[in-house]
mmCIF file of C-alpha atoms in Angstrom:
data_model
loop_
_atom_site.group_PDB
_atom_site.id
_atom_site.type_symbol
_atom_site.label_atom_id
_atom_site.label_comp_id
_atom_site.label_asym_id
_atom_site.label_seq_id
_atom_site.Cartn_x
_atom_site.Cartn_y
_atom_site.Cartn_z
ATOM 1 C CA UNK A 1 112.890 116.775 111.735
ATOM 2 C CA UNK A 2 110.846 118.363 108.817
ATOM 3 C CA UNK A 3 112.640 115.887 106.527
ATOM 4 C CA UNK A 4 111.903 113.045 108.581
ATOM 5 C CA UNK A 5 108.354 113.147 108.562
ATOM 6 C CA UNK A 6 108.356 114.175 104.994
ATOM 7 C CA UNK A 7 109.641 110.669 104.124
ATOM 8 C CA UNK A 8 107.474 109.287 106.431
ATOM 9 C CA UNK A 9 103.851 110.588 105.077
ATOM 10 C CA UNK A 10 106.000 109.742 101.604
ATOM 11 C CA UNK A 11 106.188 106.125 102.444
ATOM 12 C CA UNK A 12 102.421 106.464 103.790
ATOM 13 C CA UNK A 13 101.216 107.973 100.422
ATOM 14 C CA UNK A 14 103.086 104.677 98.955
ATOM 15 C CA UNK A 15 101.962 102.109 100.932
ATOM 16 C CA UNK A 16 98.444 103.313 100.480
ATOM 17 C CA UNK A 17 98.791 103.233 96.506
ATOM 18 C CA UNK A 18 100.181 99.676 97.010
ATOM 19 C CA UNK A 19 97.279 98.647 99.434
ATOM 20 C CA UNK A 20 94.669 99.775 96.914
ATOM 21 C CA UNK A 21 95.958 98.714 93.713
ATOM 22 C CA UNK A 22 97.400 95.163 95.303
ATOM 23 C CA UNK A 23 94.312 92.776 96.727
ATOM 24 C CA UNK A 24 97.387 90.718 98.018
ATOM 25 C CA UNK A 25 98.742 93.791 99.967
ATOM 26 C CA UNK A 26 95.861 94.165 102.738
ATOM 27 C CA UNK A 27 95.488 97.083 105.520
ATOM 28 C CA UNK A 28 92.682 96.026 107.535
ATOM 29 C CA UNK A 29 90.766 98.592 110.331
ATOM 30 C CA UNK A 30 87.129 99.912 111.585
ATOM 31 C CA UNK A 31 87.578 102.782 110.276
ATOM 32 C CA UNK A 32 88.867 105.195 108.075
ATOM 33 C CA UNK A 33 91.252 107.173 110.754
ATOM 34 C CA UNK A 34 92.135 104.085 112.270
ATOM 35 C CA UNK A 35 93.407 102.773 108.876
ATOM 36 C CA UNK A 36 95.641 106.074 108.446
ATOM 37 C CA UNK A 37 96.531 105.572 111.601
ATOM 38 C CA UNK A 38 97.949 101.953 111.460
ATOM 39 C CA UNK A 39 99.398 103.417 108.016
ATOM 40 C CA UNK A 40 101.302 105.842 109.419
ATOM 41 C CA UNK A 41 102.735 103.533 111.835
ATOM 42 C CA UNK A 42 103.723 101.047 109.097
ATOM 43 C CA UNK A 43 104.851 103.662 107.504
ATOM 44 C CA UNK A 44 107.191 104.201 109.950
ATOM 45 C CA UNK A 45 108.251 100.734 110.170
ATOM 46 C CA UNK A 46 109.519 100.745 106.656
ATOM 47 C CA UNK A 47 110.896 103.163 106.902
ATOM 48 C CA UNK A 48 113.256 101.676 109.954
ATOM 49 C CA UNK A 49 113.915 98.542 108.501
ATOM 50 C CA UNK A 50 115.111 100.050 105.234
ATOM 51 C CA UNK A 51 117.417 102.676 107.527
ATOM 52 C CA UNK A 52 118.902 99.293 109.215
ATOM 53 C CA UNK A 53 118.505 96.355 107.290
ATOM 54 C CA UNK A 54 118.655 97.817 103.571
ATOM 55 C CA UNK A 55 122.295 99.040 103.707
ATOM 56 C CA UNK A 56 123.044 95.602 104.686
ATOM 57 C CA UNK A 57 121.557 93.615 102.335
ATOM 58 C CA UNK A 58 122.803 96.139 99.433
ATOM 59 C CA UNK A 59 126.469 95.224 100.354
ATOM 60 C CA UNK A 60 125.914 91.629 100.579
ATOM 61 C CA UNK A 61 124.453 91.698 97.397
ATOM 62 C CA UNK A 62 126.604 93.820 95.456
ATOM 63 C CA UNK A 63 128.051 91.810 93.442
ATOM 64 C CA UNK A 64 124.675 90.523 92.246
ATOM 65 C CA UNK A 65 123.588 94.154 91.511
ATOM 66 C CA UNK A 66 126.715 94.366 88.967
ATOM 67 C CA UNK A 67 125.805 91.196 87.802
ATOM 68 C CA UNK A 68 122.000 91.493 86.721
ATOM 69 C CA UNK A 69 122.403 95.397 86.369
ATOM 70 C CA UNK A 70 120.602 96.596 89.151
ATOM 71 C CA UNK A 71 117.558 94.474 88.870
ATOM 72 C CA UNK A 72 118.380 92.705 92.103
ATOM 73 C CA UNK A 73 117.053 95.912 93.468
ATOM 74 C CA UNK A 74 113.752 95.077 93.229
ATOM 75 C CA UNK A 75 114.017 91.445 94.821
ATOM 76 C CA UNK A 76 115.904 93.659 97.583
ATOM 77 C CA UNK A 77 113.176 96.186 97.868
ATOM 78 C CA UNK A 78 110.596 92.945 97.781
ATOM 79 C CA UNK A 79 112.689 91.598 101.021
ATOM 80 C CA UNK A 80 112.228 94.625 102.548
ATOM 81 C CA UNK A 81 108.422 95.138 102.051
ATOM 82 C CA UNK A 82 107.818 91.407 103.447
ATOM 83 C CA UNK A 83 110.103 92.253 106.236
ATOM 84 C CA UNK A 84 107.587 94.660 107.058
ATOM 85 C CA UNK A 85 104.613 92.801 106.547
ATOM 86 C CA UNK A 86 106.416 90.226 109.176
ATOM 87 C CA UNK A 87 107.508 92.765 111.474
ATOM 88 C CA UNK A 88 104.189 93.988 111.663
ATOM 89 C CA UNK A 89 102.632 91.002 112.449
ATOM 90 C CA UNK A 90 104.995 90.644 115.304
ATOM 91 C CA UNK A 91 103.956 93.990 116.702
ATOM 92 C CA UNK A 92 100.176 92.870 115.530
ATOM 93 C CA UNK A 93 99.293 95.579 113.087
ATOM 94 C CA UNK A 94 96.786 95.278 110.348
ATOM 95 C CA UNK A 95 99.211 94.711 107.466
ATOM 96 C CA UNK A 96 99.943 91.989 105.563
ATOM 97 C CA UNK A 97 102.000 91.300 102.193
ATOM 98 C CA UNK A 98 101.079 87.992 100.666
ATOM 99 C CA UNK A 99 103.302 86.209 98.809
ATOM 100 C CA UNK A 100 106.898 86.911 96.802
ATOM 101 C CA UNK A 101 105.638 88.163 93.909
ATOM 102 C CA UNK A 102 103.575 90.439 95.635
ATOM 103 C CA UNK A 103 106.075 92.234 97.655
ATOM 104 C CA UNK A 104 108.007 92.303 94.348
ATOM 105 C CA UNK A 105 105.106 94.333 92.526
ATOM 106 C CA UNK A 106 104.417 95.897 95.889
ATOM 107 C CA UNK A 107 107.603 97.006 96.078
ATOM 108 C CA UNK A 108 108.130 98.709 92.483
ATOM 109 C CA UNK A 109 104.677 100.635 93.292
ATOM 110 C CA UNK A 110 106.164 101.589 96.569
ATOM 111 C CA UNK A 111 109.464 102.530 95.070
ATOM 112 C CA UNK A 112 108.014 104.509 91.641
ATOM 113 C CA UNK A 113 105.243 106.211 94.328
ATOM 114 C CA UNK A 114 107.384 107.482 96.748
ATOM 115 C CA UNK A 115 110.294 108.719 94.493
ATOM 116 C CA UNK A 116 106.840 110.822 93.291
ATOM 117 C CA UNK A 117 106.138 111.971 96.458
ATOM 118 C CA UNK A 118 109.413 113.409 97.384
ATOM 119 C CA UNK A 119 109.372 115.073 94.082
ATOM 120 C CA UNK A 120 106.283 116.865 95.164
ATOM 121 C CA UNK A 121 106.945 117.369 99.120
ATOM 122 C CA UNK A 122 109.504 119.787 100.332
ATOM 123 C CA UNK A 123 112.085 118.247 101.835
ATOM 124 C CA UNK A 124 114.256 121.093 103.195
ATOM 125 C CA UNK A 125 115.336 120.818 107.043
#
């Protein structure tokens, strides 16, 4: 359980570098708490969608990571941050990725971020 919401407030602390250093990448609220708030819960989306839809998409696309050396993982870890952005609009949370080659940058801050963060944060069951 520890571990889970480790990775969770991981993918938080990401999402929140991405939202301020992206204009494209917007999290929209009245407030400051509500923002965290909504954050968290993205957060938690992401973090879903790359549990279920990720490993998918890696094995479909396999033989395009041996092809361009792994560089397909960032168009896969794009897919996945606009499949956020779409499944919270769905479920009508404040956040919103704009555009391909913003989920694509978004995505490498996201990635680079959190790999930080779970440097930093226990992650010990």
């Amino acid at each position: 359980m520890k571990n889970f919401v480790v990775k969770t407030i991981a993918n938080a602390g990401a999402l929140a570098v991405a939202v301020w250093l992206l204009d494209k990448i917007t999290l929209t609220g009245d407030s400051t708490a509500k923002k965290a708030g909504t954050l968290i819960v993205v957060a938690l989306v992401f973090g879903l969608v790359n549990f279920l839809v990720k490993p998918v998409v890696k094995v479909l696309t396999f033989p395009l990571f041996l092809l361009t050396l792994g560089l397909i993982t960032l168009v896969v870890n794009a897919l996945m941050l606009l499949l956020t952005s779409w499944v919270c609009g769905k479920l009508e949370l404040s956040f919103h990725v704009e555009g391909f080659w913003t989920a694509v940058v978004g995505g490498l801050i996201v990635s680079v971020v959190s790999w930080a963060l779970h440097m930093v944060l226990p992650d010990e069951d």
